[in-house]
XYZ file of C-alpha atoms in Angstrom:
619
model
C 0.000 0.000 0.000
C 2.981 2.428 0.614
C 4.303 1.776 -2.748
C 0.806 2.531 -4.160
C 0.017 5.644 -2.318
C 3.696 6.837 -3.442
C 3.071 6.066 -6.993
C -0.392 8.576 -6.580
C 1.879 11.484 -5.715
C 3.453 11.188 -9.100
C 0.013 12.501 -10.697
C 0.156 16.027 -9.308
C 3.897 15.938 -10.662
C 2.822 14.952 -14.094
C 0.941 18.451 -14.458
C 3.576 20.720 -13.119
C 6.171 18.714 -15.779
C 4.116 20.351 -18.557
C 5.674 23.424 -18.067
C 9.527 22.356 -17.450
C 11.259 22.472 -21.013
C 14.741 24.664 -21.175
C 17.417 24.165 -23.234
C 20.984 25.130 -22.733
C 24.144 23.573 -24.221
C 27.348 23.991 -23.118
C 30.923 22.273 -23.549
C 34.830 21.779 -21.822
C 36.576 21.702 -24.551
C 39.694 23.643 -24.543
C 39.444 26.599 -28.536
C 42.184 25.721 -30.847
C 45.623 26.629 -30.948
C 44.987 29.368 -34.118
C 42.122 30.768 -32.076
C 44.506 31.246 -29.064
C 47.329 32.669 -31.499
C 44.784 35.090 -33.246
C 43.805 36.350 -29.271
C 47.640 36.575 -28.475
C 48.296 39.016 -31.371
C 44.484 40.697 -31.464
C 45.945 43.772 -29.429
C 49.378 44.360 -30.811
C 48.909 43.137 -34.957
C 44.581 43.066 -35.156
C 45.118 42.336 -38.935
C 47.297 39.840 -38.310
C 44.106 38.223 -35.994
C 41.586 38.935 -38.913
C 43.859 36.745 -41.324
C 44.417 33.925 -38.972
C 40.398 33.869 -38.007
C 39.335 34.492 -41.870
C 41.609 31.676 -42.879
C 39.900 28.777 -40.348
C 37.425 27.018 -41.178
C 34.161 26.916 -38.577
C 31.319 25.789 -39.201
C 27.888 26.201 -37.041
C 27.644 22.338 -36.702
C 31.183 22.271 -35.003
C 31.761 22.558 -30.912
C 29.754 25.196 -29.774
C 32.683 26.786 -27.183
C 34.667 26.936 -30.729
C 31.938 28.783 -32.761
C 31.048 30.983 -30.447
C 34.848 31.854 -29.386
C 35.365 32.475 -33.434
C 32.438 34.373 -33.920
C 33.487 36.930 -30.782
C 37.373 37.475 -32.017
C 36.087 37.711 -35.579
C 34.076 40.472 -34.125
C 36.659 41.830 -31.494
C 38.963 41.963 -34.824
C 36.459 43.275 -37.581
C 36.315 46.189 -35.242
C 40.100 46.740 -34.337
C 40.161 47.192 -38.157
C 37.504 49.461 -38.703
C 35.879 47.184 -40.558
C 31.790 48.074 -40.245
C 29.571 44.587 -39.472
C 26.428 43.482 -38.930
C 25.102 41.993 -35.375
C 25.460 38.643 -37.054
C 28.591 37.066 -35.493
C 28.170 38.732 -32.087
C 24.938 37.327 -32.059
C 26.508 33.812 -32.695
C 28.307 34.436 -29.131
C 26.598 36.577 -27.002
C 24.208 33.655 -25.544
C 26.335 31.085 -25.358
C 28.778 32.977 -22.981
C 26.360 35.179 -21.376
C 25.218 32.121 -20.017
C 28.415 30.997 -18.674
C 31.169 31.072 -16.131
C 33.639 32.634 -18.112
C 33.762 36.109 -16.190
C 35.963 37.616 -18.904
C 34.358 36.157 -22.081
C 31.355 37.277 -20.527
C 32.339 40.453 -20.290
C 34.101 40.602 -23.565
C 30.742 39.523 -25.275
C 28.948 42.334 -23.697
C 31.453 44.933 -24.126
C 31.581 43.856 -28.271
C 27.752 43.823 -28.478
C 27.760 47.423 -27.205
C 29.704 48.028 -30.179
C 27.661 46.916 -32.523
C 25.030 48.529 -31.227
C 26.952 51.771 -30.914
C 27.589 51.583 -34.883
C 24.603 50.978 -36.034
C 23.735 54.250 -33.572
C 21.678 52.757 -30.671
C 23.267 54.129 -28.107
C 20.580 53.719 -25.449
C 21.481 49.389 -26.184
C 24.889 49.901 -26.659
C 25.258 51.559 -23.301
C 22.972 49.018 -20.927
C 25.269 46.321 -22.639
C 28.479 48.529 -21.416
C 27.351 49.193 -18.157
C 26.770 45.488 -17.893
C 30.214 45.035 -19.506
C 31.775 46.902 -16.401
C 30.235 45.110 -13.927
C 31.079 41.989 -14.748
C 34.568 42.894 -15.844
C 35.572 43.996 -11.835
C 35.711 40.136 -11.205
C 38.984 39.589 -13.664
C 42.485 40.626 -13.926
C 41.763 41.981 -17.741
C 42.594 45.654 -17.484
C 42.931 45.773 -21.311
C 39.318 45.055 -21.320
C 38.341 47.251 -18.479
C 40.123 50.167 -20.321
C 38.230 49.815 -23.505
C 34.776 49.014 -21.457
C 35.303 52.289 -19.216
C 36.845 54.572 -21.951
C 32.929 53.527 -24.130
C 30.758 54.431 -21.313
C 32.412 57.673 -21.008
C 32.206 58.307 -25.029
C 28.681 57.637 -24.528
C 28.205 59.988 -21.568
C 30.567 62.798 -23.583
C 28.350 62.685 -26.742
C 25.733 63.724 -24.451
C 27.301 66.526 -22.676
C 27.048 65.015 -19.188
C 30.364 66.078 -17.870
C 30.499 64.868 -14.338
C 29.558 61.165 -15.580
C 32.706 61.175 -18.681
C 35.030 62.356 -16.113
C 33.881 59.458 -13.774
C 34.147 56.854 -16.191
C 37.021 58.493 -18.493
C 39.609 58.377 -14.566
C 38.539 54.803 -14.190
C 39.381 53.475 -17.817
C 42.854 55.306 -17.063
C 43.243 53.546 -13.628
C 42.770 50.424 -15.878
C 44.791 51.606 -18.519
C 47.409 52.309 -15.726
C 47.449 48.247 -14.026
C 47.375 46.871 -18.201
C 50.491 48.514 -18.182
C 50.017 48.671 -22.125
C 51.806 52.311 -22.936
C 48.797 52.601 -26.155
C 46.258 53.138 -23.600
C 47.843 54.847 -20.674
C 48.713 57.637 -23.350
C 44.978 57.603 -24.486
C 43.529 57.544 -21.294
C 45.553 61.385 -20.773
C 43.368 62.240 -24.106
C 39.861 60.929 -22.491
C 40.694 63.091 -19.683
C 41.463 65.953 -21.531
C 38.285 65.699 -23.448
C 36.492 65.434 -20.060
C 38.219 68.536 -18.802
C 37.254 70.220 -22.402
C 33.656 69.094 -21.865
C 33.620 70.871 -18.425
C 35.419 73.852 -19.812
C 38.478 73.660 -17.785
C 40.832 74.476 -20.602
C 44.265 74.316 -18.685
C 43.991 71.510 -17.473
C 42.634 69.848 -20.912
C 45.867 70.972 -22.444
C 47.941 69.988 -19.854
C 46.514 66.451 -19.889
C 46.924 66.710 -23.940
C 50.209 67.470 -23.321
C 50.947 64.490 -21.174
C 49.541 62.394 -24.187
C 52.211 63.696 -26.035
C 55.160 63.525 -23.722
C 54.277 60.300 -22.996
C 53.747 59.426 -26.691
C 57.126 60.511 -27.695
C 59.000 59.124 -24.896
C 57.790 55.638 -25.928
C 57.475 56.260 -29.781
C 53.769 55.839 -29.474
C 52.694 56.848 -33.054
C 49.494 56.679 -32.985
C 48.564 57.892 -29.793
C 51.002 61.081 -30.514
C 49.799 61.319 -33.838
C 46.375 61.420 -32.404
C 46.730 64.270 -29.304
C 48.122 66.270 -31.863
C 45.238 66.468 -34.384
C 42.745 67.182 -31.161
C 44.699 69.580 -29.249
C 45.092 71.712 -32.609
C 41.546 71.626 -32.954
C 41.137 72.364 -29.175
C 43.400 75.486 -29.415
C 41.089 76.681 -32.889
C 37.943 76.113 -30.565
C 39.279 78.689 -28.385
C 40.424 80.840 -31.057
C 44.483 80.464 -30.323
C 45.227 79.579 -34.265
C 49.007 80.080 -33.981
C 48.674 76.780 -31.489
C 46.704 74.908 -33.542
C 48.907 75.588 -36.757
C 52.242 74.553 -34.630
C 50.395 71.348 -33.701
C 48.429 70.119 -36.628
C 51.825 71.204 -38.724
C 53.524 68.500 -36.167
C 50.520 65.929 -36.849
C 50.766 65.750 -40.212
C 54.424 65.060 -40.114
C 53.595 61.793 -38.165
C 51.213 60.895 -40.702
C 49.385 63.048 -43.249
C 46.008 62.735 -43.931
C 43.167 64.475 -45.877
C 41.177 64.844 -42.740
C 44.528 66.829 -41.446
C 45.172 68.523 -44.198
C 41.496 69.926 -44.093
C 42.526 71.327 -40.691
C 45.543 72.526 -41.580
C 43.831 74.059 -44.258
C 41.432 75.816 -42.206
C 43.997 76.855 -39.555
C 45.866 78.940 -42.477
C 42.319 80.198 -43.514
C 41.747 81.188 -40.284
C 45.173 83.234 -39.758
C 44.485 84.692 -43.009
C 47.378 83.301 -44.852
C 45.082 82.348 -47.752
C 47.186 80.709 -50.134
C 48.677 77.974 -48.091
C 44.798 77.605 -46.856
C 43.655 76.993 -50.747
C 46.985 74.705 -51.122
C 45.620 72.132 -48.131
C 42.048 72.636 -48.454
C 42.034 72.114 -52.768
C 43.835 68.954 -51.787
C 41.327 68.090 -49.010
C 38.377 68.537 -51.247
C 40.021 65.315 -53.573
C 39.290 62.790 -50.340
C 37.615 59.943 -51.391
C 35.515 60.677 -47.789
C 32.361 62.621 -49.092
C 32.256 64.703 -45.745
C 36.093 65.457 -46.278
C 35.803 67.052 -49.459
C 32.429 68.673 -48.738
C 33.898 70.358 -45.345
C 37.059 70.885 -48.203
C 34.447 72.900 -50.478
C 32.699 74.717 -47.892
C 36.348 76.279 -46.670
C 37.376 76.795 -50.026
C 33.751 79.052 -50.727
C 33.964 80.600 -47.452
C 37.453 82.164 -48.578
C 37.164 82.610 -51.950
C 34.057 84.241 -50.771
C 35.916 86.362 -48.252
C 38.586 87.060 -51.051
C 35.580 88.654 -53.170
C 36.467 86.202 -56.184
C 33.064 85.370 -56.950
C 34.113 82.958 -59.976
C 35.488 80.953 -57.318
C 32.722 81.186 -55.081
C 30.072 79.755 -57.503
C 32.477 77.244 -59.013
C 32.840 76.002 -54.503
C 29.180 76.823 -54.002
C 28.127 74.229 -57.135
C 30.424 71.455 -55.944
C 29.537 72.315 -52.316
C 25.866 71.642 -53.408
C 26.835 68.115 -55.047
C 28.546 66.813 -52.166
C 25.711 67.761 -49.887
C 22.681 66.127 -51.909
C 25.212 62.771 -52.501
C 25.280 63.121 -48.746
C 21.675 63.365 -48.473
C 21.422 60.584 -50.437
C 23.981 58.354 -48.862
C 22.029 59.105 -45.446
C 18.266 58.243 -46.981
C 19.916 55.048 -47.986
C 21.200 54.604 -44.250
C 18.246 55.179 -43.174
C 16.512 52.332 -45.598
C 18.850 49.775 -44.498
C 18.764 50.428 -41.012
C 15.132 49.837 -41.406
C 15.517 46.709 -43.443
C 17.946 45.446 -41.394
C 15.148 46.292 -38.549
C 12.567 44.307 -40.966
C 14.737 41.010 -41.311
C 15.807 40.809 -37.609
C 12.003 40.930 -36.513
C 10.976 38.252 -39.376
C 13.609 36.091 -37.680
C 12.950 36.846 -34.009
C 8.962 35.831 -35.194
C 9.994 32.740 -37.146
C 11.724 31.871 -33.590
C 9.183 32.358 -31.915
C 7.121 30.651 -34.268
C 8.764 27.789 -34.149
C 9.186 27.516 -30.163
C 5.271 27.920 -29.539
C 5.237 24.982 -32.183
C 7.696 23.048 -30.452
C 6.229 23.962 -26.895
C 2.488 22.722 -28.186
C 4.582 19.223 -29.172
C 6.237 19.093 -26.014
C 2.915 19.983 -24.088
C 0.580 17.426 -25.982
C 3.155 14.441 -25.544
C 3.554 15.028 -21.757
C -0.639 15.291 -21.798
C -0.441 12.160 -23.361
C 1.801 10.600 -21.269
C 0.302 12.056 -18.046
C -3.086 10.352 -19.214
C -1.030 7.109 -19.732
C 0.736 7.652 -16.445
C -2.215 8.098 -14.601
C -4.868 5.105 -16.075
C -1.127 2.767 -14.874
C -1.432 4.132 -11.923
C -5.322 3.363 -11.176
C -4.475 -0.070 -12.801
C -1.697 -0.376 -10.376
C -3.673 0.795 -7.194
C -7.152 -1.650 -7.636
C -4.671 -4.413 -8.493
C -2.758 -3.540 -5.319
C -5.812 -3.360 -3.166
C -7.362 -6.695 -4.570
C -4.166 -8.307 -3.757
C -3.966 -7.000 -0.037
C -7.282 -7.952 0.907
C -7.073 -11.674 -0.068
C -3.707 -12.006 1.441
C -5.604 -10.259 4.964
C -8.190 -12.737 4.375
C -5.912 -15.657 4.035
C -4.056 -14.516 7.110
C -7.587 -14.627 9.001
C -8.078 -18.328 7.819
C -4.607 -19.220 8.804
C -4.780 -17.234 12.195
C -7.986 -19.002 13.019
C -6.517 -22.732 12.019
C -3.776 -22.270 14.240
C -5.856 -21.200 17.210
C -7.697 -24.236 16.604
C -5.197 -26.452 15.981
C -3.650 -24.900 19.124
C -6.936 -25.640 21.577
C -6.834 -29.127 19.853
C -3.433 -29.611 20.763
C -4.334 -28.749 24.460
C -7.834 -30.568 24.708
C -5.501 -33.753 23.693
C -3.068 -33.405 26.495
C -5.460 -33.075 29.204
C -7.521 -35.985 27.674
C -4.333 -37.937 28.071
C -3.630 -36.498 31.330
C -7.157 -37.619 32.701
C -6.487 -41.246 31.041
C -3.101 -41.369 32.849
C -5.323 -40.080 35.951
C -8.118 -42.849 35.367
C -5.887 -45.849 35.307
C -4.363 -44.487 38.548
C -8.174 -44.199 40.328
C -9.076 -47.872 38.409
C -5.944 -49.404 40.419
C -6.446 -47.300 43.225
C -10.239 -48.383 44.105
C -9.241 -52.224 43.629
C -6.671 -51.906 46.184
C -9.566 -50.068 48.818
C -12.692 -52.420 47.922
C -13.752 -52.222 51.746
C -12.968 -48.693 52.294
C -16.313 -47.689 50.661
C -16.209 -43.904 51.698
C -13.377 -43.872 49.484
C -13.973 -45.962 46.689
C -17.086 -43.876 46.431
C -15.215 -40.615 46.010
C -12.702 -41.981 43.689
C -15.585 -43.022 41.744
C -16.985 -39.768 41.182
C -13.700 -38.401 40.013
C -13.637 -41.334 37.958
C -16.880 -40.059 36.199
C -16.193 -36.328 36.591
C -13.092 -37.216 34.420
C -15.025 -39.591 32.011
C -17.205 -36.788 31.034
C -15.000 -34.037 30.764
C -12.865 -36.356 28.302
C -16.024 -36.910 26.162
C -16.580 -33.052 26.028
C -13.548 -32.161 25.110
C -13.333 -35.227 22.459
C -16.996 -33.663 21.132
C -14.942 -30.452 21.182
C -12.260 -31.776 19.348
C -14.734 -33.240 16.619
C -16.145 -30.011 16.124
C -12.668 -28.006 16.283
C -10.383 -30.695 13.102
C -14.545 -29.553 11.130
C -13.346 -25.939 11.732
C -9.827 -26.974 10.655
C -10.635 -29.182 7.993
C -13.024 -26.806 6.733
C -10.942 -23.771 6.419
C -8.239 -26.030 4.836
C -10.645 -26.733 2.227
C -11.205 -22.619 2.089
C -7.324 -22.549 1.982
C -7.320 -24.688 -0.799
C -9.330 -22.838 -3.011
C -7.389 -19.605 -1.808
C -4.385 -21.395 -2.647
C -5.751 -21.190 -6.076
C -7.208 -17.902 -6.258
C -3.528 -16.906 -4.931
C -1.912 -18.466 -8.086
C -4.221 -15.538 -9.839
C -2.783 -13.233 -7.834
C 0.471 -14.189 -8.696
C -0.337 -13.372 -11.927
C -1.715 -10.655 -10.891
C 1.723 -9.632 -9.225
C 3.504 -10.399 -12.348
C 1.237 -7.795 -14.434
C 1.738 -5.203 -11.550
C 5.772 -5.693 -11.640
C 5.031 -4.648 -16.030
C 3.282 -1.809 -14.692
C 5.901 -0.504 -12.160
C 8.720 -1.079 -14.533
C 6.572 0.794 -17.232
C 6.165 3.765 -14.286
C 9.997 3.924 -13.878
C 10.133 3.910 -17.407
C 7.760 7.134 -18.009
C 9.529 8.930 -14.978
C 12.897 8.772 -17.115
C 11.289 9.405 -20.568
C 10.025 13.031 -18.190
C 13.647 13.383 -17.357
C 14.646 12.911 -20.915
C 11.607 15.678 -21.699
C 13.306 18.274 -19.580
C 16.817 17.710 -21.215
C 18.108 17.951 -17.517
C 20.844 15.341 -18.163
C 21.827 16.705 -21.470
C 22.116 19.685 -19.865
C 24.185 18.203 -16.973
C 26.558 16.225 -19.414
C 27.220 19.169 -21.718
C 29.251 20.825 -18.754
C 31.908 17.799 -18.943
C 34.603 18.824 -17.061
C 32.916 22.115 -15.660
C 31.520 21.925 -12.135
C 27.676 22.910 -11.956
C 26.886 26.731 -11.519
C 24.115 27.887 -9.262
C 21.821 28.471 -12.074
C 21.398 24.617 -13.213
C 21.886 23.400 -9.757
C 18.966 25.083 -9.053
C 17.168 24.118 -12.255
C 17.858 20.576 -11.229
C 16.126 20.235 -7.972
C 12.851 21.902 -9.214
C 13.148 18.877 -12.357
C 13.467 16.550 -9.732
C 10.973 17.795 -7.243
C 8.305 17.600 -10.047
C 9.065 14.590 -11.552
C 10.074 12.819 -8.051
C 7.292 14.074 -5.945
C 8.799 16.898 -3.763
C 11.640 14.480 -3.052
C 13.654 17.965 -2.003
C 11.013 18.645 0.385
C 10.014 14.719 1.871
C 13.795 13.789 2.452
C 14.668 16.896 4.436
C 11.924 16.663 6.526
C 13.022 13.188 6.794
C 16.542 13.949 7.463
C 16.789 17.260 8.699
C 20.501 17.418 8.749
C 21.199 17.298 5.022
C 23.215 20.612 3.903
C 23.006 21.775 0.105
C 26.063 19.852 -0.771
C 24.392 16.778 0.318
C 21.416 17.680 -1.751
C 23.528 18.228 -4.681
C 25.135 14.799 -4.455
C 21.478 13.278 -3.743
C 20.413 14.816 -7.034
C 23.396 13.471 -8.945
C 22.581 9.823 -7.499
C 18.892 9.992 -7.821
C 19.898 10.593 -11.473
C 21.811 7.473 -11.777
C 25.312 9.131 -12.077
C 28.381 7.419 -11.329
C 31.119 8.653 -8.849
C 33.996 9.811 -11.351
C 30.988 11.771 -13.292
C 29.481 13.313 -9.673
C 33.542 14.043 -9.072
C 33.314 16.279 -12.366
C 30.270 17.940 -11.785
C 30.490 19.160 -8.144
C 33.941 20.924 -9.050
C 37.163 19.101 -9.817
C 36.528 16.717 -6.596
C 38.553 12.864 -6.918
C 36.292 9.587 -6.978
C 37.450 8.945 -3.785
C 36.021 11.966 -2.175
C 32.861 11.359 -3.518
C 32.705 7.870 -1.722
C 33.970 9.373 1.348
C 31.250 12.275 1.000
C 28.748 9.402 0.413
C 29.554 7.575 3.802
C 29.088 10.731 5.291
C 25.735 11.085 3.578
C 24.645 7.437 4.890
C 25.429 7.571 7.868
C 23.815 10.960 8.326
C 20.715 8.996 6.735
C 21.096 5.782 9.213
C 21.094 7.946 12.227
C 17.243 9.031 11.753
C 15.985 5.760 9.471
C 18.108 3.134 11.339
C 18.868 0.889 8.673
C 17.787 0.280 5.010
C 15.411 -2.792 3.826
C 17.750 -5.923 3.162
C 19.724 -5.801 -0.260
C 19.518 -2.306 -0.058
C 22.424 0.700 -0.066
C 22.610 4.354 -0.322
C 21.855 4.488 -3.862
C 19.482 1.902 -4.262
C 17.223 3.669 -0.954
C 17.857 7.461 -2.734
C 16.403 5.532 -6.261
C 13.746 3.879 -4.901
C 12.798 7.401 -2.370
């Protein structure tokens, strides 16, 4: 009856099953060596990391931890050489390592979706995926990442004018930039904080900070990074109208490396002093960029001055091609604008063909466990009536025997004091021969004589009437005995239905892709997340077990739970080792005689032929 009022409880888990179906894969194995050599060389040589990761070979049927590492440093590396992209490959990694417990791929992956959400200009996106970026980057040692996270969120905070927030963010990406030791950054972080101290119109101490940029730059034949705080502090000292500056700087820029963008500037910086013919020089060559905004901010100097100069030839000739650049420009941004919103368009029709497809899958998923719950429950009815039919003849059988041996029992007594009298009546028949003249006597043996004369024939009546009552119910047995062989059968049918029980409980399991999801980790221990995923499988499918054994065994800790869990789902010790966290088979044995004997000490002792794992099975 226990059996069958434990097999019940599995009903009310049936129903809450129907809603337990999440998938998440996941994997140990160690990326390649050409993905590790394209990360080695991303920072220093980025094109060298786009050739390495263009020349492999991965496919979206190969290891998951591989794709989605390939898909992140094809980003990470797209990006390091301006390259514009769609969300395509980021998407490819984001959940499979947002999901993880890789702190710094985690952050990586948020910091790189940021980005493409910053070029495609969502900034709102690309800074909730920053902000999440810097959170999750505190708990590693990559400062190279926390530079570029921090040095974004200030960007982001500097496009909108909020000064107090890009000079926050702007002195932590240098504090990282400081502890990467990487010279690149530490002399960019001085040009953050000099646009922060522009921003908040604290103009000394913007060019001192440029200036640091610079020193530092040159020190350590930073080219870039000098190159760079050149071009903005020229600008910076035009913005505040000290032209001479600018010239002297943007004059040194351009020796590092000359550019039309520079050349505009140093174009403008000679229109600006008035020395006109050195500002037509740079700006005629400006206006030849192949950059459309280049040669249209080229144009609009050149018709400005020649404008200024009165040479009105000159002015139409600018103000014509000053016109063509800016409806090409138009143009360029209406088209923009169209593929922004196609690109919009498409990434909805997939999201809904997702979604499509998961409410399809979900209705599947739903009307097999329906199914099987029906099927479930109509074995379970079967298996209760049968159960019940079977304990009642086998209490009514133990009634018949019960009452046989209390029979046989009485018989077994009336016969020993009939032979007891006997023995006693031969004594009093010897007895009264030996005192024929002592009548008094003789008389009184007598009557005992006949007292025990007719309490022998009542108890031999009783005895007739008792081996009726015995032979009777033996007869009753008899036909029990075959009404048992039935039952046997019976038995048989209801050991089908339990094994067919067991075998619907593991097909649930199977529903729930709990062990997939377990054996995916490999090597990895279990994180929190799953762990906890795992006990509200099992408490569904297993009838509260969580709940029942604790109040059962009130001593249990979470680690015992966890190792509970692993056995109740038939796991053996060198794959428990792996998934509670690098532990040897040994230690799991040792940890399970801890778990017994915490068990004995409030059950007392398991059912013969049973053990730890059997009871936890079978609970």
């Amino acid at each position: 009856m226990t059996q069958a009022y434990k097999i019940i409880g599995l009903i009310a888990t049936v129903c809450i099953v129907l809603s337990a179906c999440v998938e998440h894969e996941t994997t140990s194995v160690r990326i390649s060596s050409a993905l590790s050599d394209a990360e080695e060389v991303m920072y220093e040589h980025p094109d060298s990391a786009l050739q390495i990761l263009q020349d492999m070979h991965i496919s979206s049927s190969s290891n998951q931890l591989q794709h989605a590492t390939w898909a992140l440093l094809m980003t990470q590396a797209k990006y390091k050489n301006d390259i514009k992209q769609s969300d395509s490959l980021i998407n490819i990694a984001y959940p499979f390592f947002t999901k993880g417990n890789d702190m710094q791929r985690k952050a990586m992956v948020l910091y790189y979706k940021g980005i493409v959400y910053n070029e495609h200009n969502q900034d709102d996106e690309a800074l909730k995926q920053f902000l999440e970026a810097a959170k999750t980057v505190e708990l590693t040692e990559d400062y190279k990442l926390a530079y570029l996270i921090h040095s974004s969120i200030g960007m982001i905070y500097a496009y909108r004018e909020l000064s107090d927030y890009t000079m926050q963010y702007f002195e932590k990406a240098q504090q990282y930039a400081q502890l990467s030791k990487y010279k690149d950054y530490i002399a960019y972080s001085y040009i953050l904080i000099a646009r922060a101290y522009a921003l908040k119109c604290e103009y000394n101490k913007a060019i001192e900070s440029y200036n640091e940029a610079i020193k530092l730059g040159r020190t350590y034949k930073l080219i870039k990074p000098t190159g760079d705080a050149l071009n903005e502090i020229s600008i910076f000292y035009n913005h505040i109208n000290n032209h001479k500056k600018a010239l002297h700087y943007i004059k040194e820029a351009i020796q590092i490396e000359e550019t039309d963008k520079k050349r505009l500037r140093l174009g403008d910086t000679y229109r600006y002093l008035g020395q006109n013919d050195s500002a037509y020089f740079y700006l005629n060559k400006a206006s030849q960029s192949n950059n459309i905004h280049t040669a249209y901010c080229a144009y609009q100097a050149l018709f400005y001055l020649s404008k200024k100069e009165k040479d009105y030839k000159k002015a139409v000739e600018y103000s014509n091609k000053l016109w063509q650049y800016q409806d090409s420009i138009n143009k360029i941004e209406h088209s923009k604008v169209l593929i922004e919103m196609q690109e919009k368009y498409d990434q909805q029709k997939i999201i809904n063909e997702k979604n499509q497809l998961q409410i399809e899958k979900d209705r599947t998923i739903r009307n097999t466990l329906i199914i099987l719950s029906i099927l479930l429950c109509t074995i379970i009815i079967t298996i209760y009536g049968y159960q019940r039919k079977i304990t009642l003849q086998r209490k009514k059988l133990q009634e018949k025997e019960n009452e046989i041996r209390s029979y046989i029992e009485q018989l077994r007594d009336n016969e020993n004091i009939i032979y007891s009298n006997q023995i006693r009546m031969d004594e009093l028949i010897a007895q009264m021969k030996e005192h024929k003249g002592a009548k008094e006597l003789w008389e009184e043996q007598q009557n005992m004589l006949q007292e025990m004369l007719q309490q022998n024939q009542q108890l031999q009546q009783e005895n007739l009437k008792l081996r009726e009552n015995i032979n009777h119910y033996t007869a009753s047995l008899d036909e029990k005995s075959k009404a048992m062989k039935k039952l046997d059968t019976l038995t048989q049918e209801n050991q089908y239905l339990h094994q067919r029980e067991t075998y619907l409980c593991n097909l649930l399991i199977k529903q729930t892709n709990i062990k997939e999801k377990i054996n995916e980790k490999g090597l990895l221990p279990i994180d929190a997340l799953l762990w906890e995923e795992i006990r509200v499988k099992i408490d569904y499918i297993y009838n509260g077990f969580t709940e029942r054994i604790r109040l059962q065994i009130p001593t249990l800790t979470e680690n015992d739970m966890q190792l509970c869990y692993l056995i109740k789902l038939r796991y053996s010790n060198v794959n428990i080792a792996h998934q509670i966290g690098g532990l040897a088979s040994t230690s799991v044995s040792k940890r399970k005689l801890r778990l017994k004997e915490k068990i004995l000490q409030e059950i007392g002792t398991f059912d013969k032929n049973q053990n730890l794992d059997t009871w936890l099975i079978e609970y």
